[in-house]
CSV table of C-alpha atoms in Angstrom, one decimal:
chain,number,residue,atom,x,y,z
A,1,MET,CA,-11.5,7.3,-19.4
A,2,SER,CA,-12.8,8.9,-16.5
A,3,TYR,CA,-13.2,5.7,-14.4
A,4,ASP,CA,-9.7,4.5,-15.1
A,5,MET,CA,-6.6,5.5,-13.2
A,6,GLY,CA,-3.1,4.8,-13.7
A,7,LYS,CA,-0.2,3.9,-16.3
A,8,ASN,CA,1.7,0.4,-14.7
A,9,TYR,CA,-0.8,-0.2,-11.5
A,10,LYS,CA,-3.8,0.3,-13.5
A,11,LEU,CA,-7.3,0.0,-12.0
A,12,THR,CA,-10.9,0.3,-13.5
A,13,LEU,CA,-13.9,1.4,-11.2
A,14,PHE,CA,-17.4,0.1,-12.0
A,15,GLY,CA,-21.3,0.6,-10.2
A,16,GLN,CA,-22.8,3.4,-8.3
A,17,SER,CA,-24.0,4.3,-5.1
A,18,HIS,CA,-27.5,2.3,-5.3
A,19,SER,CA,-26.4,-0.5,-7.7
A,20,GLN,CA,-26.4,-3.9,-7.0
A,21,SER,CA,-22.9,-3.9,-6.5
A,22,ILE,CA,-19.6,-1.9,-6.9
A,23,GLY,CA,-16.0,-2.2,-7.6
A,24,VAL,CA,-12.9,-2.3,-9.3
A,25,VAL,CA,-10.5,-4.2,-12.1
A,26,ILE,CA,-6.9,-3.9,-11.2
A,27,ASP,CA,-4.2,-4.6,-14.2
A,28,GLY,CA,-0.1,-4.5,-13.8
A,29,ILE,CA,0.1,-7.2,-10.4
A,30,GLN,CA,2.5,-9.6,-11.0
A,31,ALA,CA,1.8,-13.1,-10.9
A,32,GLY,CA,2.5,-14.6,-7.6
A,33,TYR,CA,1.6,-11.9,-5.2
A,34,GLU,CA,0.2,-13.3,-2.6
A,35,ILE,CA,-3.0,-11.2,-1.8
A,36,ASN,CA,-2.9,-9.1,1.8
A,37,TYR,CA,-6.9,-10.0,2.6
A,38,ASP,CA,-6.3,-8.8,6.1
A,39,LEU,CA,-4.8,-5.0,5.1
A,40,ILE,CA,-7.9,-4.9,2.5
A,41,ARG,CA,-10.4,-5.7,5.5
A,42,ARG,CA,-8.8,-3.4,8.0
A,43,ASN,CA,-8.7,-0.3,5.8
A,44,MET,CA,-12.3,-0.6,4.8
A,45,TYR,CA,-13.0,-1.0,7.9
A,46,ARG,CA,-11.6,2.2,8.2
A,47,ARG,CA,-13.6,4.1,5.4
A,48,ARG,CA,-16.9,1.9,6.2
A,49,PRO,CA,-20.1,4.0,7.2
A,50,GLY,CA,-22.6,3.8,9.9
A,51,LYS,CA,-19.6,2.6,12.5
A,52,ASN,CA,-20.1,5.8,14.6
A,53,LYS,CA,-21.9,8.5,15.6
A,54,TYR,CA,-20.5,11.4,13.2
A,55,SER,CA,-20.8,9.1,10.1
A,56,THR,CA,-23.8,8.3,7.6
A,57,PRO,CA,-26.0,5.7,9.7
A,58,ARG,CA,-26.2,3.6,6.6
A,59,LYS,CA,-25.0,0.1,7.5
A,60,GLU,CA,-22.6,-1.5,5.0
A,61,LEU,CA,-20.2,-3.7,5.7
A,62,ASP,CA,-18.6,-3.6,2.9
A,63,GLU,CA,-17.4,-7.1,2.6
A,64,PHE,CA,-15.9,-7.5,-0.5
A,65,LYS,CA,-15.1,-10.4,-3.0
A,66,ILE,CA,-12.4,-11.2,-5.5
A,67,VAL,CA,-14.0,-12.8,-8.2
A,68,SER,CA,-10.6,-13.0,-11.0
A,69,GLY,CA,-7.1,-12.8,-10.9
A,70,GLU,CA,-5.7,-15.4,-8.5
A,71,VAL,CA,-6.2,-18.7,-7.5
A,72,ASP,CA,-6.1,-19.6,-3.9
A,73,GLY,CA,-4.8,-16.0,-2.6
A,74,VAL,CA,-2.5,-15.6,-5.1
A,75,THR,CA,-2.3,-13.4,-8.2
A,76,CYS,CA,-2.4,-15.5,-11.5
A,77,GLY,CA,-1.2,-12.8,-13.8
A,78,ALA,CA,-4.9,-12.2,-15.4
A,79,PRO,CA,-6.6,-8.7,-13.9
A,80,ILE,CA,-7.9,-9.0,-10.2
A,81,CYS,CA,-11.7,-7.9,-10.1
A,82,ALA,CA,-13.4,-7.1,-7.2
A,83,ILE,CA,-16.6,-6.4,-6.5
A,84,ILE,CA,-18.8,-5.2,-3.2
A,85,GLU,CA,-22.8,-5.8,-2.6
A,86,ASN,CA,-24.7,-2.5,-2.1
A,87,LYS,CA,-27.4,-4.0,0.6
A,88,ASP,CA,-28.6,-0.9,2.7
A,89,LYS,CA,-30.1,1.2,0.2
A,90,LYS,CA,-33.1,3.7,0.5
A,91,SER,CA,-33.6,4.8,-2.6
A,92,LYS,CA,-36.7,6.2,-2.2
A,93,ASP,CA,-35.0,9.2,0.1
A,94,TYR,CA,-34.0,10.2,-3.1
A,95,ASP,CA,-37.2,10.6,-5.3
A,96,ASP,CA,-37.7,14.6,-4.9
A,97,ILE,CA,-34.2,15.2,-6.0
A,98,ARG,CA,-35.0,13.9,-9.3
A,99,ASP,CA,-36.9,17.4,-9.7
A,100,LYS,CA,-34.9,19.5,-7.3
A,101,PRO,CA,-31.1,18.9,-7.6
A,102,ARG,CA,-28.9,19.5,-4.4
A,103,PRO,CA,-27.1,22.9,-4.0
A,104,SER,CA,-23.4,22.0,-4.6
A,105,HIS,CA,-23.9,18.4,-5.7
A,106,SER,CA,-23.4,16.6,-8.8
A,107,ASP,CA,-26.7,16.6,-9.7
A,108,TYR,CA,-27.6,19.2,-12.3
A,109,PRO,CA,-24.5,18.7,-13.7
A,110,ALA,CA,-25.1,15.5,-14.4
A,111,TYR,CA,-28.6,15.9,-15.4
A,112,VAL,CA,-27.7,18.2,-18.4
A,113,LYS,CA,-24.8,15.8,-19.4
A,114,TYR,CA,-26.4,12.7,-19.4
A,115,GLN,CA,-29.7,14.5,-20.8
A,116,GLY,CA,-31.8,13.6,-17.7
A,117,HIS,CA,-30.7,9.7,-17.3
A,118,ASN,CA,-28.1,10.2,-14.5
A,119,ASP,CA,-28.6,7.9,-11.5
A,120,ILE,CA,-29.7,9.7,-8.7
A,121,ARG,CA,-29.8,7.4,-6.0
A,122,GLY,CA,-27.4,8.6,-3.5
A,123,GLY,CA,-25.3,10.7,-6.1
A,124,GLY,CA,-24.9,7.4,-8.4
A,125,GLN,CA,-21.8,7.3,-9.9
A,126,PHE,CA,-20.5,10.7,-8.1
A,127,SER,CA,-21.1,9.3,-4.8
A,128,GLY,CA,-17.9,9.2,-2.2
A,129,ARG,CA,-19.3,5.4,-1.6
A,130,MET,CA,-17.4,5.0,-5.2
A,131,THR,CA,-14.1,5.3,-3.0
A,132,ALA,CA,-15.0,2.0,-1.6
A,133,PRO,CA,-13.4,-0.3,-4.6
A,134,MET,CA,-10.7,2.5,-4.4
A,135,VAL,CA,-9.7,1.3,-0.8
A,136,ILE,CA,-9.6,-2.1,-2.2
A,137,ALA,CA,-6.8,-1.2,-4.9
A,138,GLY,CA,-5.2,1.1,-2.5
A,139,SER,CA,-4.3,-1.4,0.1
A,140,ILE,CA,-2.9,-3.6,-2.2
A,141,ALA,CA,-0.6,-1.1,-3.4
A,142,GLU,CA,0.0,-0.1,0.1
A,143,ASP,CA,1.2,-3.6,1.1
A,144,LEU,CA,3.4,-3.8,-2.3
A,145,LEU,CA,4.6,-0.5,-1.0
A,146,GLN,CA,5.6,-1.9,2.1
A,147,GLN,CA,7.7,-4.1,0.6
A,148,ARG,CA,10.0,-1.5,-0.8
A,149,ASN,CA,9.7,0.0,3.1
A,150,VAL,CA,7.2,2.9,1.8
A,151,ARG,CA,5.0,4.2,4.1
A,152,VAL,CA,1.7,6.1,3.7
A,153,PHE,CA,-0.6,7.7,6.5
A,154,SER,CA,-2.8,10.3,6.4
A,155,ARG,CA,-4.4,12.7,9.5
A,156,VAL,CA,-7.3,14.9,10.1
A,157,LYS,CA,-5.4,17.7,10.2
A,158,GLN,CA,-8.3,20.1,10.9
A,159,ILE,CA,-12.3,20.2,10.9
A,160,GLY,CA,-13.9,23.8,11.2
A,161,GLN,CA,-11.7,25.8,13.7
A,162,ALA,CA,-10.0,22.7,15.9
A,163,HIS,CA,-6.5,22.2,14.5
A,164,ASP,CA,-4.3,19.1,15.1
A,165,VAL,CA,-0.9,19.6,16.2
A,166,GLU,CA,2.5,20.4,13.8
A,167,VAL,CA,5.0,17.7,13.3
A,168,ASP,CA,8.3,17.3,11.9
A,169,TYR,CA,7.5,14.1,9.7
A,170,SER,CA,11.1,13.3,9.4
A,171,THR,CA,11.9,12.8,13.0
A,172,ILE,CA,8.1,11.9,14.4
A,173,ASP,CA,8.4,8.1,15.7
A,174,LEU,CA,6.7,5.5,13.7
A,175,ASP,CA,4.5,4.2,15.7
A,176,ARG,CA,2.5,7.1,16.3
A,177,LEU,CA,2.0,7.3,13.0
A,178,GLU,CA,1.1,3.4,13.2
A,179,LYS,CA,-1.8,4.2,15.5
A,180,LEU,CA,-3.6,6.4,13.0
A,181,LYS,CA,-4.4,3.4,10.9
A,182,ASN,CA,-6.7,2.5,14.2
A,183,ASP,CA,-8.8,5.5,14.5
A,184,ASP,CA,-11.9,6.5,13.3
A,185,LEU,CA,-10.8,10.3,13.6
A,186,PRO,CA,-6.9,9.9,13.0
A,187,THR,CA,-5.2,12.7,14.9
A,188,LEU,CA,-1.9,12.9,16.7
A,189,ASP,CA,-3.3,14.7,19.8
A,190,ASP,CA,-6.4,13.4,21.9
A,191,GLN,CA,-7.5,17.3,23.0
A,192,ALA,CA,-7.7,18.1,19.1
A,193,LYS,CA,-9.5,14.8,18.3
A,194,ALA,CA,-12.5,16.0,21.1
A,195,ALA,CA,-12.4,19.1,19.4
A,196,MET,CA,-13.5,18.1,15.7
A,197,GLN,CA,-15.1,16.1,17.5
A,198,GLU,CA,-17.2,18.6,19.4
A,199,GLU,CA,-17.2,20.2,16.1
A,200,ILE,CA,-19.0,17.2,14.3
A,201,LEU,CA,-21.6,17.0,17.1
A,202,LYS,CA,-22.5,20.1,16.9
A,203,VAL,CA,-23.6,20.6,13.2
A,204,LYS,CA,-24.8,17.2,13.2
A,205,GLU,CA,-27.8,18.6,15.3
A,206,GLU,CA,-27.9,21.6,13.6
A,207,GLU,CA,-28.7,19.5,10.6
A,208,ASP,CA,-25.8,21.0,8.7
A,209,SER,CA,-22.3,19.6,8.1
A,210,ILE,CA,-18.8,20.9,8.3
A,211,GLY,CA,-15.4,20.8,6.4
A,212,GLY,CA,-11.7,20.2,7.3
A,213,ILE,CA,-8.3,19.1,5.5
A,214,VAL,CA,-6.7,16.1,5.7
A,215,GLU,CA,-2.7,15.6,5.8
A,216,VAL,CA,-1.3,13.4,4.3
A,217,VAL,CA,2.7,11.7,4.2
A,218,VAL,CA,4.6,9.3,2.3
A,219,LEU,CA,8.0,8.4,4.1
A,220,ASN,CA,11.0,6.6,2.7
A,221,MET,CA,10.2,7.6,-0.9
A,222,PRO,CA,13.9,7.2,-2.9
A,223,VAL,CA,15.3,10.3,-4.6
A,224,GLY,CA,14.7,10.9,-8.2
A,225,TYR,CA,11.6,9.4,-8.9
A,226,GLY,CA,8.9,11.0,-11.4
A,227,GLN,CA,9.0,13.4,-14.4
A,228,PRO,CA,9.2,17.0,-14.9
A,229,ARG,CA,6.5,19.5,-16.2
A,230,PHE,CA,3.5,17.6,-17.1
A,231,HIS,CA,4.2,13.9,-15.4
A,232,SER,CA,6.0,15.4,-12.4
A,233,VAL,CA,4.9,14.0,-8.9
A,234,GLU,CA,2.7,16.8,-8.0
A,235,SER,CA,0.7,16.3,-10.7
A,236,GLN,CA,0.0,12.7,-10.5
A,237,LEU,CA,-0.7,13.0,-7.1
A,238,ALA,CA,-3.3,15.7,-7.4
A,239,SER,CA,-4.8,14.1,-10.6
A,240,ALA,CA,-5.2,11.2,-8.0
A,241,ILE,CA,-6.3,13.6,-5.2
A,242,PHE,CA,-9.4,15.1,-7.0
A,243,SER,CA,-10.6,11.6,-8.1
A,244,VAL,CA,-12.1,11.5,-4.4
A,245,PRO,CA,-15.3,13.3,-4.3
A,246,ALA,CA,-15.5,16.7,-2.1
A,247,VAL,CA,-11.8,17.4,-2.4
A,248,LYS,CA,-11.2,21.1,-3.0
A,249,GLY,CA,-7.4,21.8,-3.0
A,250,ILE,CA,-4.0,20.7,-2.8
A,251,GLU,CA,-1.1,21.9,-1.3
A,252,PHE,CA,2.6,20.3,-0.8
A,253,GLY,CA,5.1,21.3,1.9
A,254,SER,CA,4.5,24.9,3.1
A,255,GLY,CA,2.0,25.3,0.2
A,256,PHE,CA,-0.1,28.8,0.4
A,257,LYS,CA,2.3,30.0,3.1
A,258,ALA,CA,5.0,30.0,0.8
A,259,ALA,CA,3.2,33.4,-0.8
A,260,GLU,CA,4.8,35.3,3.3
A,261,MET,CA,7.8,33.9,2.8
A,262,ARG,CA,11.1,34.8,1.5
A,263,GLY,CA,14.2,32.6,0.0
A,264,SER,CA,15.8,32.8,2.9
A,265,GLU,CA,12.9,31.3,4.5
A,266,HIS,CA,11.6,28.8,2.5
A,267,ASN,CA,14.7,27.2,0.9
A,268,ASP,CA,15.6,24.1,2.8
A,269,PRO,CA,19.6,23.6,3.3
A,270,TYR,CA,21.1,19.8,2.2
A,271,TYR,CA,23.4,18.3,4.4
A,272,TYR,CA,24.7,14.5,4.9
A,273,ASP,CA,23.4,12.4,7.4
A,274,GLY,CA,26.0,9.6,6.5
A,275,ASP,CA,26.0,8.7,3.2
A,276,GLN,CA,22.6,9.9,2.8
A,277,VAL,CA,21.5,13.7,1.6
A,278,LYS,CA,18.7,15.4,3.6
A,279,THR,CA,17.7,19.3,4.3
A,280,LYS,CA,17.3,20.9,7.5
A,281,THR,CA,13.6,22.0,6.5
A,282,ASN,CA,11.1,20.5,4.1
A,283,ASN,CA,9.3,23.0,3.0
A,284,HIS,CA,9.7,21.5,-0.7
A,285,GLY,CA,7.1,19.1,0.7
A,286,GLY,CA,9.1,16.0,-0.6
A,287,VAL,CA,9.4,17.5,-4.3
A,288,ILE,CA,11.6,19.6,-6.4
A,289,GLY,CA,11.1,19.9,-9.9
A,290,GLY,CA,8.6,17.2,-10.4
A,291,LEU,CA,11.4,15.3,-8.9
A,292,THR,CA,11.4,13.0,-5.2
A,293,SER,CA,13.8,14.3,-2.9
A,294,SER,CA,14.3,11.5,-0.4
A,295,MET,CA,12.6,13.6,1.7
A,296,PRO,CA,8.8,13.1,3.2
A,297,ILE,CA,6.0,13.8,0.7
A,298,VAL,CA,3.3,15.5,2.2
A,299,PHE,CA,0.8,17.7,1.4
A,300,ARG,CA,-2.8,18.9,2.5
A,301,VAL,CA,-6.1,18.7,1.3
A,302,PRO,CA,-9.1,20.7,2.0
A,303,VAL,CA,-12.2,18.6,1.8
A,304,LYS,CA,-15.6,20.7,1.5
A,305,PRO,CA,-18.6,20.2,3.7
A,306,THR,CA,-21.0,17.3,2.7
A,307,SER,CA,-23.6,18.8,0.3
A,308,SER,CA,-26.4,16.7,1.7
A,309,ILE,CA,-27.7,18.5,4.8
A,310,GLY,CA,-31.0,18.4,6.7
A,311,LYS,CA,-31.8,22.7,6.4
A,312,VAL,CA,-33.9,23.6,3.8
A,313,GLN,CA,-31.8,25.4,0.9
A,314,ASP,CA,-33.1,27.0,-1.8
A,315,THR,CA,-32.8,25.2,-5.3
A,316,ILE,CA,-35.1,24.6,-8.5
A,317,SER,CA,-37.5,22.6,-10.0
A,318,LEU,CA,-36.1,21.3,-13.6
A,319,LYS,CA,-39.8,20.3,-14.8
A,320,ASN,CA,-41.4,23.3,-13.8
A,321,LYS,CA,-38.4,25.6,-14.3
A,322,THR,CA,-39.1,27.3,-10.8
A,323,ASN,CA,-37.1,28.2,-8.2
A,324,THR,CA,-38.1,26.0,-5.0
A,325,GLN,CA,-37.0,24.9,-2.2
A,326,LEU,CA,-35.7,21.4,-1.0
A,327,LYS,CA,-35.4,19.8,1.8
A,328,ILE,CA,-32.9,16.9,1.8
A,329,GLU,CA,-34.0,13.2,3.1
A,330,GLY,CA,-31.8,10.3,3.4
A,331,ARG,CA,-28.5,9.5,5.6
A,332,HIS,CA,-25.6,11.5,5.0
A,333,ASP,CA,-22.3,12.1,6.7
A,334,PRO,CA,-22.5,15.6,9.2
A,335,SER,CA,-18.5,15.6,8.1
A,336,ILE,CA,-17.2,13.3,5.8
A,337,VAL,CA,-13.2,14.3,6.6
A,338,PRO,CA,-12.7,11.8,8.3
A,339,ARG,CA,-14.0,8.7,5.9
A,340,ALA,CA,-12.2,10.8,2.7
A,341,ALA,CA,-8.8,10.7,5.3
A,342,VAL,CA,-8.7,6.9,4.4
A,343,ALA,CA,-9.8,7.2,0.8
A,344,LEU,CA,-7.2,9.9,-0.2
A,345,GLU,CA,-4.4,7.4,1.9
A,346,MET,CA,-5.5,4.7,-0.6
A,347,VAL,CA,-5.2,6.8,-3.9
A,348,THR,CA,-1.7,8.2,-3.1
A,349,ALA,CA,-0.7,4.7,-2.2
A,350,ILE,CA,-2.0,4.1,-6.1
A,351,ALA,CA,-0.1,7.1,-7.5
A,352,ILE,CA,2.9,6.5,-5.4
A,353,LEU,CA,3.8,2.5,-7.0
A,354,ASP,CA,2.3,3.9,-10.6
A,355,LEU,CA,5.4,6.2,-10.1
A,356,LEU,CA,8.1,3.8,-8.2
A,357,ILE,CA,7.1,1.0,-11.1
A,358,GLU,CA,7.9,3.5,-13.8
A,359,GLY,CA,10.7,5.1,-12.4
A,360,ASP,CA,12.0,1.4,-12.4
A,361,LYS,CA,12.2,1.0,-15.6
A,362,GLU,CA,14.2,4.0,-16.3
A,363,ARG,CA,16.7,2.7,-13.8
């Protein structure tokens, strides 16, 4: 089913953007795990809408409730079910879209697939709102990864023409990465952040939107996890990453720049650091032959501009079967990139934990 993810650490999403509630069922957590509620709350706050001038004004506190699978905060072996109530809904803002599908949104293909019964309110089950319960599952996965000393971080690498600095994740100070988790617009360079904020506020004033690139890194991943071919680390991560709305691609390590390089430039020479095998460079992005190499897993994800914008756009009338125009009402992010970064970090944690559990079975 398209709302399921994972083999060993499994989750199922339910709900829509304007349904009474949204939530997630998580299976695969052993009994006796003490749920880290504080970590879930912190990550939920990072993703939450309406808390700054460059996100949607929709005010959702994203207060969650775990309704099964735990006793006094400790898992009991049953599946965990967590729900989030949708409170700040303005469904009437979407009335016009029932007839006039938004350009570059799921409205039209969903209309055809579901014979006109699709929920267009806030984007229904296609909405970025559905990443909120994914953050709950991702936060639990992150906590379980931390117990293995595996860390996952994300940052906004680019918005429009504003770029963050280049870094070497094999030598970067961990405290520098930790600060990203307390930032609404996580960058490593403050000047880059200011330039990105300027890009977002400019398009907001023009009733437009803008996209960007999110970079995700996984540190301390042990060597030899994953499978060749169809169940490679890249395949598993790509599947998870594309579950986040607005994602348009993924590249690992040097990515598309590899097309411009020679083998002598792209190859990552091995060396011993004590008894650990490392590579002098990391063009492979931490994955070789579908398996982890023990180097940082690094990948970048382009996120498209938010499709719901205030400008008048050409579209069609499904009722009249004519060409027409649409002026979208409602509350939307001028750039979804900062909030998408949190969701991408969380689904990465889910996929990595699933890979580790599977690899442990083989050892």
